[in-house]
PDB file of C-alpha atoms in Angstrom:
ATOM      1  CA  MET Z   1      21.066  -0.131  11.775  1.00  0.00           C
ATOM      2  CA  PRO Z   2      19.895   2.862   9.708  1.00  0.00           C
ATOM      3  CA  GLY Z   3      21.151   2.679   6.135  1.00  0.00           C
ATOM      4  CA  THR Z   4      21.776  -1.080   6.203  1.00  0.00           C
ATOM      5  CA  PRO Z   5      19.866  -2.816   3.373  1.00  0.00           C
ATOM      6  CA  PRO Z   6      17.193  -5.210   4.677  1.00  0.00           C
ATOM      7  CA  THR Z   7      17.837  -8.932   4.297  1.00  0.00           C
ATOM      8  CA  ARG Z   8      15.051 -10.453   6.450  1.00  0.00           C
ATOM      9  CA  PHE Z   9      11.579  -9.937   5.039  1.00  0.00           C
ATOM     10  CA  VAL Z  10       8.157 -10.955   6.287  1.00  0.00           C
ATOM     11  CA  PHE Z  11       4.925 -10.807   4.283  1.00  0.00           C
ATOM     12  CA  LEU Z  12       1.232 -11.418   4.780  1.00  0.00           C
ATOM     13  CA  GLY Z  13       1.017 -15.163   4.176  1.00  0.00           C
ATOM     14  CA  PRO Z  14       0.637 -17.902   3.539  1.00  0.00           C
ATOM     15  CA  GLU Z  15       3.008 -18.706   0.684  1.00  0.00           C
ATOM     16  CA  GLY Z  16       1.611 -18.507  -2.817  1.00  0.00           C
ATOM     17  CA  THR Z  17      -0.296 -15.243  -2.360  1.00  0.00           C
ATOM     18  CA  PHE Z  18      -0.178 -11.943  -4.216  1.00  0.00           C
ATOM     19  CA  ALA Z  19       1.760 -10.518  -1.257  1.00  0.00           C
ATOM     20  CA  GLU Z  20       4.581 -12.987  -1.836  1.00  0.00           C
ATOM     21  CA  GLN Z  21       4.473 -12.272  -5.559  1.00  0.00           C
ATOM     22  CA  ALA Z  22       4.749  -8.525  -4.864  1.00  0.00           C
ATOM     23  CA  LEU Z  23       7.582  -9.030  -2.375  1.00  0.00           C
ATOM     24  CA  ARG Z  24       9.595 -11.097  -4.846  1.00  0.00           C
ATOM     25  CA  SER Z  25       9.532  -8.175  -7.287  1.00  0.00           C
ATOM     26  CA  ILE Z  26      11.948  -6.389  -4.908  1.00  0.00           C
ATOM     27  CA  PRO Z  27      15.525  -7.496  -5.714  1.00  0.00           C
ATOM     28  CA  ALA Z  28      16.712  -7.377  -2.084  1.00  0.00           C
ATOM     29  CA  ALA Z  29      13.805  -9.582  -1.015  1.00  0.00           C
ATOM     30  CA  GLU Z  30      14.486 -12.079  -3.788  1.00  0.00           C
ATOM     31  CA  ARG Z  31      18.045 -12.407  -2.451  1.00  0.00           C
ATOM     32  CA  GLY Z  32      17.074 -12.357   1.245  1.00  0.00           C
ATOM     33  CA  THR Z  33      14.889 -14.515   3.464  1.00  0.00           C
ATOM     34  CA  ARG Z  34      11.090 -14.368   3.107  1.00  0.00           C
ATOM     35  CA  THR Z  35       8.845 -15.515   5.957  1.00  0.00           C
ATOM     36  CA  PRO Z  36       5.024 -15.617   5.797  1.00  0.00           C
ATOM     37  CA  ALA Z  37       3.004 -14.132   8.671  1.00  0.00           C
ATOM     38  CA  ARG Z  38      -0.500 -15.121   9.699  1.00  0.00           C
ATOM     39  CA  SER Z  39      -1.801 -11.547   9.831  1.00  0.00           C
ATOM     40  CA  VAL Z  40      -0.877  -7.944   9.089  1.00  0.00           C
ATOM     41  CA  GLY Z  41      -0.425  -7.317  12.820  1.00  0.00           C
ATOM     42  CA  GLU Z  42       1.924 -10.272  13.179  1.00  0.00           C
ATOM     43  CA  ALA Z  43       3.983  -9.096  10.204  1.00  0.00           C
ATOM     44  CA  LEU Z  44       4.367  -5.562  11.544  1.00  0.00           C
ATOM     45  CA  ASP Z  45       5.048  -6.708  15.104  1.00  0.00           C
ATOM     46  CA  SER Z  46       7.898  -8.900  13.859  1.00  0.00           C
ATOM     47  CA  VAL Z  47       9.513  -5.751  12.441  1.00  0.00           C
ATOM     48  CA  ARG Z  48       8.915  -3.820  15.664  1.00  0.00           C
ATOM     49  CA  ALA Z  49      10.499  -6.656  17.670  1.00  0.00           C
ATOM     50  CA  GLY Z  50      13.543  -6.791  15.402  1.00  0.00           C
ATOM     51  CA  ASP Z  51      12.784 -10.308  14.149  1.00  0.00           C
ATOM     52  CA  ALA Z  52      12.527  -8.965  10.579  1.00  0.00           C
ATOM     53  CA  ASP Z  53      14.003  -5.958   8.803  1.00  0.00           C
ATOM     54  CA  ALA Z  54      10.932  -5.155   6.707  1.00  0.00           C
ATOM     55  CA  ALA Z  55       7.356  -6.307   6.137  1.00  0.00           C
ATOM     56  CA  LEU Z  56       5.283  -6.202   2.980  1.00  0.00           C
ATOM     57  CA  VAL Z  57       1.584  -5.651   3.688  1.00  0.00           C
ATOM     58  CA  PRO Z  58      -1.401  -4.607   1.524  1.00  0.00           C
ATOM     59  CA  LEU Z  59      -2.532  -0.976   1.667  1.00  0.00           C
ATOM     60  CA  GLU Z  60      -5.383  -0.762  -0.823  1.00  0.00           C
ATOM     61  CA  ASN Z  61      -7.060  -2.461  -3.749  1.00  0.00           C
ATOM     62  CA  SER Z  62      -8.518  -0.701  -6.755  1.00  0.00           C
ATOM     63  CA  ILE Z  63     -11.759  -2.706  -6.348  1.00  0.00           C
ATOM     64  CA  GLY Z  64     -12.085  -3.268  -2.594  1.00  0.00           C
ATOM     65  CA  GLY Z  65     -10.557   0.022  -1.416  1.00  0.00           C
ATOM     66  CA  ALA Z  66      -8.304   0.556   1.607  1.00  0.00           C
ATOM     67  CA  VAL Z  67      -7.149  -2.327   3.792  1.00  0.00           C
ATOM     68  CA  GLY Z  68      -8.422  -1.069   7.143  1.00  0.00           C
ATOM     69  CA  VAL Z  69      -6.395  -3.436   9.317  1.00  0.00           C
ATOM     70  CA  THR Z  70      -3.127  -2.159   7.802  1.00  0.00           C
ATOM     71  CA  LEU Z  71      -4.094   1.473   8.383  1.00  0.00           C
ATOM     72  CA  ASP Z  72      -5.112   0.725  11.970  1.00  0.00           C
ATOM     73  CA  GLU Z  73      -1.866  -1.127  12.697  1.00  0.00           C
ATOM     74  CA  MET Z  74       0.226   1.700  11.223  1.00  0.00           C
ATOM     75  CA  ALA Z  75      -1.576   4.322  13.319  1.00  0.00           C
ATOM     76  CA  GLU Z  76      -1.089   2.445  16.607  1.00  0.00           C
ATOM     77  CA  GLY Z  77       1.842   0.978  18.508  1.00  0.00           C
ATOM     78  CA  GLU Z  78       5.504   1.786  18.032  1.00  0.00           C
ATOM     79  CA  PRO Z  79       6.019   3.905  14.903  1.00  0.00           C
ATOM     80  CA  LEU Z  80       6.887   2.277  11.596  1.00  0.00           C
ATOM     81  CA  VAL Z  81       7.578   3.907   8.228  1.00  0.00           C
ATOM     82  CA  ILE Z  82       6.901   3.018   4.613  1.00  0.00           C
ATOM     83  CA  THR Z  83      10.090   2.857   2.544  1.00  0.00           C
ATOM     84  CA  ARG Z  84       8.654   1.598  -0.735  1.00  0.00           C
ATOM     85  CA  GLU Z  85       5.360   0.900  -2.466  1.00  0.00           C
ATOM     86  CA  VAL Z  86       4.670  -1.959  -4.852  1.00  0.00           C
ATOM     87  CA  ILE Z  87       1.629  -1.946  -7.109  1.00  0.00           C
ATOM     88  CA  LEU Z  88       0.776  -5.379  -8.462  1.00  0.00           C
ATOM     89  CA  SER Z  89      -1.683  -6.271 -11.179  1.00  0.00           C
ATOM     90  CA  VAL Z  90      -4.153  -8.735  -9.644  1.00  0.00           C
ATOM     91  CA  GLN Z  91      -4.478 -11.482 -12.236  1.00  0.00           C
ATOM     92  CA  PHE Z  92      -6.488 -14.410 -10.872  1.00  0.00           C
ATOM     93  CA  VAL Z  93      -6.153 -17.832 -12.481  1.00  0.00           C
ATOM     94  CA  LEU Z  94      -8.187 -21.018 -12.217  1.00  0.00           C
ATOM     95  CA  ALA Z  95      -5.770 -23.825 -11.327  1.00  0.00           C
ATOM     96  CA  ALA Z  96      -6.208 -27.559 -10.884  1.00  0.00           C
ATOM     97  CA  ARG Z  97      -4.135 -30.716 -10.644  1.00  0.00           C
ATOM     98  CA  PRO Z  98      -2.635 -31.889 -13.960  1.00  0.00           C
ATOM     99  CA  ASP Z  99      -4.978 -33.643 -16.375  1.00  0.00           C
ATOM    100  CA  THR Z 100      -8.113 -32.179 -14.770  1.00  0.00           C
ATOM    101  CA  PRO Z 101     -10.606 -31.187 -17.498  1.00  0.00           C
ATOM    102  CA  LEU Z 102     -12.663 -28.074 -16.920  1.00  0.00           C
ATOM    103  CA  PRO Z 103     -16.078 -29.855 -17.226  1.00  0.00           C
ATOM    104  CA  SER Z 104     -15.159 -32.212 -14.360  1.00  0.00           C
ATOM    105  CA  ILE Z 105     -14.743 -29.449 -11.780  1.00  0.00           C
ATOM    106  CA  ARG Z 106     -17.367 -29.562  -9.032  1.00  0.00           C
ATOM    107  CA  THR Z 107     -15.679 -27.618  -6.194  1.00  0.00           C
ATOM    108  CA  VAL Z 108     -13.650 -24.383  -6.418  1.00  0.00           C
ATOM    109  CA  ALA Z 109     -11.666 -23.129  -3.430  1.00  0.00           C
ATOM    110  CA  ALA Z 110     -11.300 -19.356  -3.188  1.00  0.00           C
ATOM    111  CA  HIS Z 111     -10.865 -16.512  -0.761  1.00  0.00           C
ATOM    112  CA  PRO Z 112     -14.238 -14.674  -0.586  1.00  0.00           C
ATOM    113  CA  GLN Z 113     -12.758 -11.514  -2.115  1.00  0.00           C
ATOM    114  CA  ALA Z 114     -11.275 -13.545  -4.983  1.00  0.00           C
ATOM    115  CA  SER Z 115     -14.515 -15.359  -5.771  1.00  0.00           C
ATOM    116  CA  THR Z 116     -16.400 -12.047  -5.656  1.00  0.00           C
ATOM    117  CA  GLN Z 117     -14.009 -10.527  -8.189  1.00  0.00           C
ATOM    118  CA  CYS Z 118     -14.429 -13.584 -10.454  1.00  0.00           C
ATOM    119  CA  ARG Z 119     -18.187 -13.988 -10.069  1.00  0.00           C
ATOM    120  CA  GLY Z 120     -18.980 -13.344 -13.723  1.00  0.00           C
ATOM    121  CA  TRP Z 121     -16.418 -15.845 -15.018  1.00  0.00           C
ATOM    122  CA  LEU Z 122     -17.638 -18.527 -12.614  1.00  0.00           C
ATOM    123  CA  ARG Z 123     -21.248 -17.947 -13.628  1.00  0.00           C
ATOM    124  CA  ASN Z 124     -20.402 -18.251 -17.328  1.00  0.00           C
ATOM    125  CA  HIS Z 125     -17.949 -21.161 -17.213  1.00  0.00           C
ATOM    126  CA  LEU Z 126     -18.666 -23.169 -14.031  1.00  0.00           C
ATOM    127  CA  PRO Z 127     -22.303 -22.433 -13.170  1.00  0.00           C
ATOM    128  CA  ASP Z 128     -22.793 -25.723 -11.293  1.00  0.00           C
ATOM    129  CA  ALA Z 129     -19.560 -25.700  -9.283  1.00  0.00           C
ATOM    130  CA  VAL Z 130     -19.678 -25.096  -5.529  1.00  0.00           C
ATOM    131  CA  VAL Z 131     -17.392 -22.277  -4.349  1.00  0.00           C
ATOM    132  CA  VAL Z 132     -15.745 -23.103  -1.007  1.00  0.00           C
ATOM    133  CA  ASP Z 133     -14.487 -20.182   1.092  1.00  0.00           C
ATOM    134  CA  VAL Z 134     -10.893 -20.478   2.343  1.00  0.00           C
ATOM    135  CA  LEU Z 135      -8.631 -18.110   4.274  1.00  0.00           C
ATOM    136  CA  SER Z 136      -6.348 -17.010   1.430  1.00  0.00           C
ATOM    137  CA  ASN Z 137      -5.457 -17.508  -2.224  1.00  0.00           C
ATOM    138  CA  GLY Z 138      -2.451 -19.530  -1.103  1.00  0.00           C
ATOM    139  CA  ALA Z 139      -4.651 -21.795   1.021  1.00  0.00           C
ATOM    140  CA  ALA Z 140      -6.901 -22.370  -2.007  1.00  0.00           C
ATOM    141  CA  ALA Z 141      -3.968 -23.571  -4.122  1.00  0.00           C
ATOM    142  CA  ALA Z 142      -2.625 -25.712  -1.270  1.00  0.00           C
ATOM    143  CA  GLY Z 143      -6.031 -27.352  -0.802  1.00  0.00           C
ATOM    144  CA  VAL Z 144      -6.189 -28.326  -4.463  1.00  0.00           C
ATOM    145  CA  GLY Z 145      -2.657 -29.677  -4.264  1.00  0.00           C
ATOM    146  CA  ARG Z 146      -3.735 -31.937  -1.377  1.00  0.00           C
ATOM    147  CA  GLY Z 147      -6.793 -33.109  -3.294  1.00  0.00           C
ATOM    148  CA  ASP Z 148      -9.341 -31.372  -1.033  1.00  0.00           C
ATOM    149  CA  TYR Z 149     -10.909 -29.434  -3.934  1.00  0.00           C
ATOM    150  CA  ASP Z 150     -11.070 -29.780  -7.699  1.00  0.00           C
ATOM    151  CA  ALA Z 151      -9.801 -26.288  -8.542  1.00  0.00           C
ATOM    152  CA  ALA Z 152      -8.674 -23.030  -6.996  1.00  0.00           C
ATOM    153  CA  ILE Z 153      -8.922 -19.343  -7.780  1.00  0.00           C
ATOM    154  CA  CYS Z 154      -5.452 -18.121  -6.901  1.00  0.00           C
ATOM    155  CA  ALA Z 155      -2.426 -16.064  -7.879  1.00  0.00           C
ATOM    156  CA  PRO Z 156      -0.122 -17.405 -10.622  1.00  0.00           C
ATOM    157  CA  ILE Z 157       2.622 -17.902  -8.009  1.00  0.00           C
ATOM    158  CA  GLY Z 158       0.241 -20.110  -6.002  1.00  0.00           C
ATOM    159  CA  ALA Z 159      -0.473 -22.324  -8.988  1.00  0.00           C
ATOM    160  CA  SER Z 160       3.189 -22.798  -9.865  1.00  0.00           C
ATOM    161  CA  GLY Z 161       4.225 -23.231  -6.235  1.00  0.00           C
ATOM    162  CA  HIS Z 162       1.840 -26.166  -5.788  1.00  0.00           C
ATOM    163  CA  ARG Z 163       2.515 -27.653  -9.233  1.00  0.00           C
ATOM    164  CA  LEU Z 164      -0.964 -26.999 -10.505  1.00  0.00           C
ATOM    165  CA  THR Z 165      -2.048 -26.550 -14.095  1.00  0.00           C
ATOM    166  CA  THR Z 166      -3.591 -23.233 -15.095  1.00  0.00           C
ATOM    167  CA  LEU Z 167      -6.910 -23.961 -16.783  1.00  0.00           C
ATOM    168  CA  ALA Z 168      -7.781 -20.304 -17.354  1.00  0.00           C
ATOM    169  CA  ASP Z 169      -5.999 -17.027 -16.677  1.00  0.00           C
ATOM    170  CA  LYS Z 170      -7.167 -13.426 -16.263  1.00  0.00           C
ATOM    171  CA  ILE Z 171     -10.546 -14.583 -15.011  1.00  0.00           C
ATOM    172  CA  ALA Z 172     -11.331 -11.506 -12.881  1.00  0.00           C
ATOM    173  CA  ASP Z 173     -14.347  -9.433 -13.892  1.00  0.00           C
ATOM    174  CA  HIS Z 174     -12.158  -6.301 -13.666  1.00  0.00           C
ATOM    175  CA  PRO Z 175      -8.985  -7.150 -15.635  1.00  0.00           C
ATOM    176  CA  ASP Z 176      -7.262  -3.884 -14.689  1.00  0.00           C
ATOM    177  CA  ALA Z 177      -7.523  -4.424 -10.904  1.00  0.00           C
ATOM    178  CA  VAL Z 178      -4.372  -3.718  -8.892  1.00  0.00           C
ATOM    179  CA  THR Z 179      -3.336  -3.991  -5.263  1.00  0.00           C
ATOM    180  CA  ARG Z 180      -0.974  -1.520  -3.622  1.00  0.00           C
ATOM    181  CA  PHE Z 181       1.464  -2.935  -1.074  1.00  0.00           C
ATOM    182  CA  ALA Z 182       3.755  -1.112   1.355  1.00  0.00           C
ATOM    183  CA  LEU Z 183       7.222  -2.189   2.446  1.00  0.00           C
ATOM    184  CA  VAL Z 184       7.419  -1.155   6.099  1.00  0.00           C
ATOM    185  CA  SER Z 185      10.513  -0.810   8.298  1.00  0.00           C
ATOM    186  CA  ARG Z 186      11.533   0.599  11.651  1.00  0.00           C
ATOM    187  CA  PRO Z 187      12.081   4.398  11.679  1.00  0.00           C
ATOM    188  CA  GLY Z 188      15.267   5.654  10.072  1.00  0.00           C
ATOM    189  CA  PRO Z 189      16.381   8.149   7.428  1.00  0.00           C
ATOM    190  CA  PRO Z 190      13.926   7.987   4.500  1.00  0.00           C
ATOM    191  CA  PRO Z 191      15.095   7.022   1.020  1.00  0.00           C
ATOM    192  CA  PRO Z 192      16.562  10.041  -0.783  1.00  0.00           C
ATOM    193  CA  PRO Z 193      14.131  12.103  -2.860  1.00  0.00           C
ATOM    194  CA  THR Z 194      13.738  11.059  -6.493  1.00  0.00           C
ATOM    195  CA  GLY Z 195      11.592  13.931  -7.754  1.00  0.00           C
ATOM    196  CA  ASP Z 196       8.576  11.614  -7.920  1.00  0.00           C
ATOM    197  CA  ASP Z 197       7.799  10.653  -4.324  1.00  0.00           C
ATOM    198  CA  LEU Z 198       4.872  10.165  -1.977  1.00  0.00           C
ATOM    199  CA  THR Z 199       4.593  11.021   1.702  1.00  0.00           C
ATOM    200  CA  SER Z 200       2.064   9.236   3.930  1.00  0.00           C
ATOM    201  CA  LEU Z 201       0.654  10.670   7.165  1.00  0.00           C
ATOM    202  CA  ALA Z 202      -1.838   9.793   9.877  1.00  0.00           C
ATOM    203  CA  VAL Z 203      -3.496  13.026  11.000  1.00  0.00           C
ATOM    204  CA  TYR Z 204      -5.589  13.530  14.134  1.00  0.00           C
ATOM    205  CA  ILE Z 205      -7.706  16.667  13.955  1.00  0.00           C
ATOM    206  CA  ALA Z 206      -8.981  18.792  16.824  1.00  0.00           C
ATOM    207  CA  HIS Z 207     -12.614  17.669  16.969  1.00  0.00           C
ATOM    208  CA  ASP Z 208     -13.747  20.654  19.030  1.00  0.00           C
ATOM    209  CA  ARG Z 209     -12.559  23.142  16.411  1.00  0.00           C
ATOM    210  CA  VAL Z 210     -14.825  24.281  13.553  1.00  0.00           C
ATOM    211  CA  GLY Z 211     -13.197  23.733  10.152  1.00  0.00           C
ATOM    212  CA  ALA Z 212     -10.402  21.545  11.548  1.00  0.00           C
ATOM    213  CA  LEU Z 213     -10.286  19.255   8.503  1.00  0.00           C
ATOM    214  CA  LEU Z 214     -10.418  22.239   6.161  1.00  0.00           C
ATOM    215  CA  SER Z 215      -7.381  23.667   7.972  1.00  0.00           C
ATOM    216  CA  VAL Z 216      -5.501  20.443   7.254  1.00  0.00           C
ATOM    217  CA  LEU Z 217      -6.346  20.573   3.560  1.00  0.00           C
ATOM    218  CA  MET Z 218      -5.447  24.265   3.312  1.00  0.00           C
ATOM    219  CA  GLU Z 219      -1.950  23.661   4.709  1.00  0.00           C
ATOM    220  CA  LEU Z 220      -1.352  21.415   1.711  1.00  0.00           C
ATOM    221  CA  ALA Z 221      -3.268  23.344  -0.937  1.00  0.00           C
ATOM    222  CA  VAL Z 222      -1.672  26.755  -0.355  1.00  0.00           C
ATOM    223  CA  ARG Z 223       1.759  25.183  -0.888  1.00  0.00           C
ATOM    224  CA  GLY Z 224       0.778  23.291  -4.034  1.00  0.00           C
ATOM    225  CA  VAL Z 225       1.053  19.872  -2.392  1.00  0.00           C
ATOM    226  CA  ASN Z 226      -1.186  17.436  -4.256  1.00  0.00           C
ATOM    227  CA  LEU Z 227      -3.310  15.184  -2.040  1.00  0.00           C
ATOM    228  CA  THR Z 228      -3.583  11.823  -3.828  1.00  0.00           C
ATOM    229  CA  ARG Z 229      -5.577   9.939  -1.170  1.00  0.00           C
ATOM    230  CA  ILE Z 230      -7.499  10.670   2.012  1.00  0.00           C
ATOM    231  CA  GLU Z 231      -9.054   7.907   4.109  1.00  0.00           C
ATOM    232  CA  SER Z 232     -10.759   8.149   7.501  1.00  0.00           C
ATOM    233  CA  ARG Z 233     -10.720   5.433  10.163  1.00  0.00           C
ATOM    234  CA  PRO Z 234     -12.362   5.502  13.618  1.00  0.00           C
ATOM    235  CA  THR Z 235      -9.873   5.961  16.441  1.00  0.00           C
ATOM    236  CA  GLY Z 236     -11.843   3.728  18.828  1.00  0.00           C
ATOM    237  CA  GLU Z 237     -11.990   6.512  21.423  1.00  0.00           C
ATOM    238  CA  ALA Z 238     -15.606   7.537  20.821  1.00  0.00           C
ATOM    239  CA  LEU Z 239     -18.218   7.656  18.083  1.00  0.00           C
ATOM    240  CA  GLY Z 240     -17.319  10.360  15.584  1.00  0.00           C
ATOM    241  CA  ARG Z 241     -13.584  10.426  16.393  1.00  0.00           C
ATOM    242  CA  TYR Z 242     -11.471   9.691  13.332  1.00  0.00           C
ATOM    243  CA  VAL Z 243      -7.872   9.595  12.185  1.00  0.00           C
ATOM    244  CA  PHE Z 244      -7.275  10.686   8.587  1.00  0.00           C
ATOM    245  CA  PHE Z 245      -4.703   8.926   6.432  1.00  0.00           C
ATOM    246  CA  LEU Z 246      -3.188  11.147   3.760  1.00  0.00           C
ATOM    247  CA  ASP Z 247      -0.960  10.425   0.788  1.00  0.00           C
ATOM    248  CA  CYS Z 248       0.700  13.543  -0.628  1.00  0.00           C
ATOM    249  CA  THR Z 249       3.014  14.067  -3.553  1.00  0.00           C
ATOM    250  CA  GLY Z 250       6.503  15.113  -2.483  1.00  0.00           C
ATOM    251  CA  HIS Z 251       9.239  14.157  -0.048  1.00  0.00           C
ATOM    252  CA  VAL Z 252       9.900  15.254   3.523  1.00  0.00           C
ATOM    253  CA  ALA Z 253      13.148  16.778   2.233  1.00  0.00           C
ATOM    254  CA  ASP Z 254      11.237  19.069  -0.164  1.00  0.00           C
ATOM    255  CA  VAL Z 255      10.918  22.647   1.051  1.00  0.00           C
ATOM    256  CA  ARG Z 256       7.221  23.080   0.313  1.00  0.00           C
ATOM    257  CA  LEU Z 257       6.221  19.727   1.816  1.00  0.00           C
ATOM    258  CA  GLY Z 258       8.424  20.441   4.815  1.00  0.00           C
ATOM    259  CA  GLU Z 259       6.574  23.712   5.384  1.00  0.00           C
ATOM    260  CA  ALA Z 260       3.252  21.910   4.992  1.00  0.00           C
ATOM    261  CA  LEU Z 261       4.280  19.389   7.654  1.00  0.00           C
ATOM    262  CA  GLN Z 262       5.183  22.220  10.016  1.00  0.00           C
ATOM    263  CA  GLY Z 263       1.772  23.750   9.353  1.00  0.00           C
ATOM    264  CA  LEU Z 264       0.012  20.462  10.073  1.00  0.00           C
ATOM    265  CA  ARG Z 265       1.962  20.130  13.301  1.00  0.00           C
ATOM    266  CA  ARG Z 266       0.613  23.534  14.366  1.00  0.00           C
ATOM    267  CA  VAL Z 267      -3.065  22.966  13.512  1.00  0.00           C
ATOM    268  CA  CYS Z 268      -3.558  19.258  14.265  1.00  0.00           C
ATOM    269  CA  ALA Z 269      -3.993  17.431  17.535  1.00  0.00           C
ATOM    270  CA  ASP Z 270      -1.306  14.990  16.368  1.00  0.00           C
ATOM    271  CA  VAL Z 271       0.501  13.977  13.188  1.00  0.00           C
ATOM    272  CA  ARG Z 272       2.188  10.605  12.667  1.00  0.00           C
ATOM    273  CA  PHE Z 273       4.726  10.536   9.835  1.00  0.00           C
ATOM    274  CA  LEU Z 274       4.350   7.247   7.927  1.00  0.00           C
ATOM    275  CA  GLY Z 275       7.178   7.722   5.465  1.00  0.00           C
ATOM    276  CA  SER Z 276       8.448   9.357   2.281  1.00  0.00           C
ATOM    277  CA  TYR Z 277       9.235   6.925  -0.528  1.00  0.00           C
ATOM    278  CA  PRO Z 278       9.448   6.664  -4.337  1.00  0.00           C
ATOM    279  CA  ARG Z 279       6.157   6.471  -6.175  1.00  0.00           C
ATOM    280  CA  HIS Z 280       5.627   3.216  -8.060  1.00  0.00           C
ATOM    281  CA  ARG Z 281       6.314   3.673 -11.750  1.00  0.00           C
ATOM    282  CA  TRP Z 282       4.574   1.783 -14.523  1.00  0.00           C
ATOM    283  CA  ALA Z 283       7.280   1.615 -17.178  1.00  0.00           C
ATOM    284  CA  GLU Z 284       4.787   1.196 -20.013  1.00  0.00           C
ATOM    285  CA  ALA Z 285       2.650   4.137 -18.905  1.00  0.00           C
ATOM    286  CA  GLY Z 286       5.332   6.795 -19.364  1.00  0.00           C
ATOM    287  CA  GLU Z 287       4.069   8.623 -16.279  1.00  0.00           C
ATOM    288  CA  ARG Z 288       5.722  11.831 -15.198  1.00  0.00           C
ATOM    289  CA  PRO Z 289       5.442  13.682 -11.868  1.00  0.00           C
ATOM    290  CA  VAL Z 290       2.922  16.519 -11.830  1.00  0.00           C
ATOM    291  CA  PRO Z 291       4.863  19.811 -11.799  1.00  0.00           C
ATOM    292  CA  ALA Z 292       4.323  22.286  -8.983  1.00  0.00           C
ATOM    293  CA  PRO Z 293       2.053  25.251  -9.778  1.00  0.00           C
ATOM    294  CA  ALA Z 294       3.762  28.509 -10.719  1.00  0.00           C
ATOM    295  CA  GLY Z 295       5.363  30.084  -7.671  1.00  0.00           C
ATOM    296  CA  LEU Z 296       5.264  26.879  -5.591  1.00  0.00           C
ATOM    297  CA  SER Z 297       8.313  24.911  -6.723  1.00  0.00           C
ATOM    298  CA  ASP Z 298      11.294  24.363  -4.419  1.00  0.00           C
ATOM    299  CA  VAL Z 299      13.221  26.861  -6.558  1.00  0.00           C
ATOM    300  CA  ASP Z 300      10.513  29.455  -5.939  1.00  0.00           C
ATOM    301  CA  TYR Z 301      10.646  28.753  -2.197  1.00  0.00           C
ATOM    302  CA  ALA Z 302      14.443  29.099  -2.153  1.00  0.00           C
ATOM    303  CA  ASP Z 303      14.235  32.384  -4.071  1.00  0.00           C
ATOM    304  CA  ALA Z 304      11.601  33.767  -1.681  1.00  0.00           C
ATOM    305  CA  ALA Z 305      13.667  32.720   1.359  1.00  0.00           C
ATOM    306  CA  ALA Z 306      16.770  34.431  -0.058  1.00  0.00           C
ATOM    307  CA  TRP Z 307      14.717  37.588  -0.752  1.00  0.00           C
ATOM    308  CA  LEU Z 308      13.438  37.654   2.834  1.00  0.00           C
ATOM    309  CA  THR Z 309      16.977  37.221   4.167  1.00  0.00           C
ATOM    310  CA  ARG Z 310      18.101  40.232   2.116  1.00  0.00           C
ATOM    311  CA  LEU Z 311      15.232  42.320   3.484  1.00  0.00           C
ATOM    312  CA  ARG Z 312      16.176  41.424   7.073  1.00  0.00           C
ATOM    313  CA  THR Z 313      19.759  42.504   6.476  1.00  0.00           C
ATOM    314  CA  GLY Z 314      18.766  45.809   4.893  1.00  0.00           C
ATOM    315  CA  GLU Z 315      19.179  44.911   1.229  1.00  0.00           C
ATOM    316  CA  LEU Z 316      16.171  46.102  -0.743  1.00  0.00           C
ATOM    317  CA  THR Z 317      17.268  45.007  -4.207  1.00  0.00           C
TER     318      THR Z 317
END
């Protein structure tokens, strides 16, 4: 039911992953039920089927880039919308069973992306250890807990969940890496505007029209809508056919973004609205929303609309 707070959450599993850690940062999810899914598609389909109220899935990583499977799943099937974003600092740890000394480690379980991001630390501290690929960070921690491997590269929540000892923390080669997650629900009224929001879209351009992508960008630029991300993905229809995923500053309730959406509807082959939601705030960063250029704020739009109304009724002052 639109407006009812979600209580049943699903996340990209298994347990003990960064996705679970990100989900548990949402108060409603900490109070509600949390169920791991085997894939992004399974998580989103459980929301579409009504088996869950919301799903938390990864959107992009500051090192690895966009998560293509999430974008593809959002662009296809029954529509879903993003209601919140969570940006999580990706802090890998090396965990082992209690009383395991670092020099005794011969095998390290890790997801391939995790071991890649920790390559330098492994080379400097465990040059002779064999890295064993596993399906997830959670599976790495679980394997160590069972005694299958000597140590795991995993999330802190994975180490604590399997009662492992952290032998080293912050072992990633890029200590400032973050992953952006999206909380996705069935369509309904978006969260109210906060003044610092993002709107996500999937845009299909007319491929037989010269300058089609430029027309998309102009609809945003002339209204002072800041484009924070653009990502292309093949549609699967034919070689050279793409859908463009856009993140824009602003909310669907904002006048200037609303006009931009109307413009995109006119010039694009199709536009899928993926949600308007509050932008993640880093409390320590003191970030502030970027103000609209002169003449392009909602106040300016309201003033111009009132002026035009006066002209149409014969008032010239």
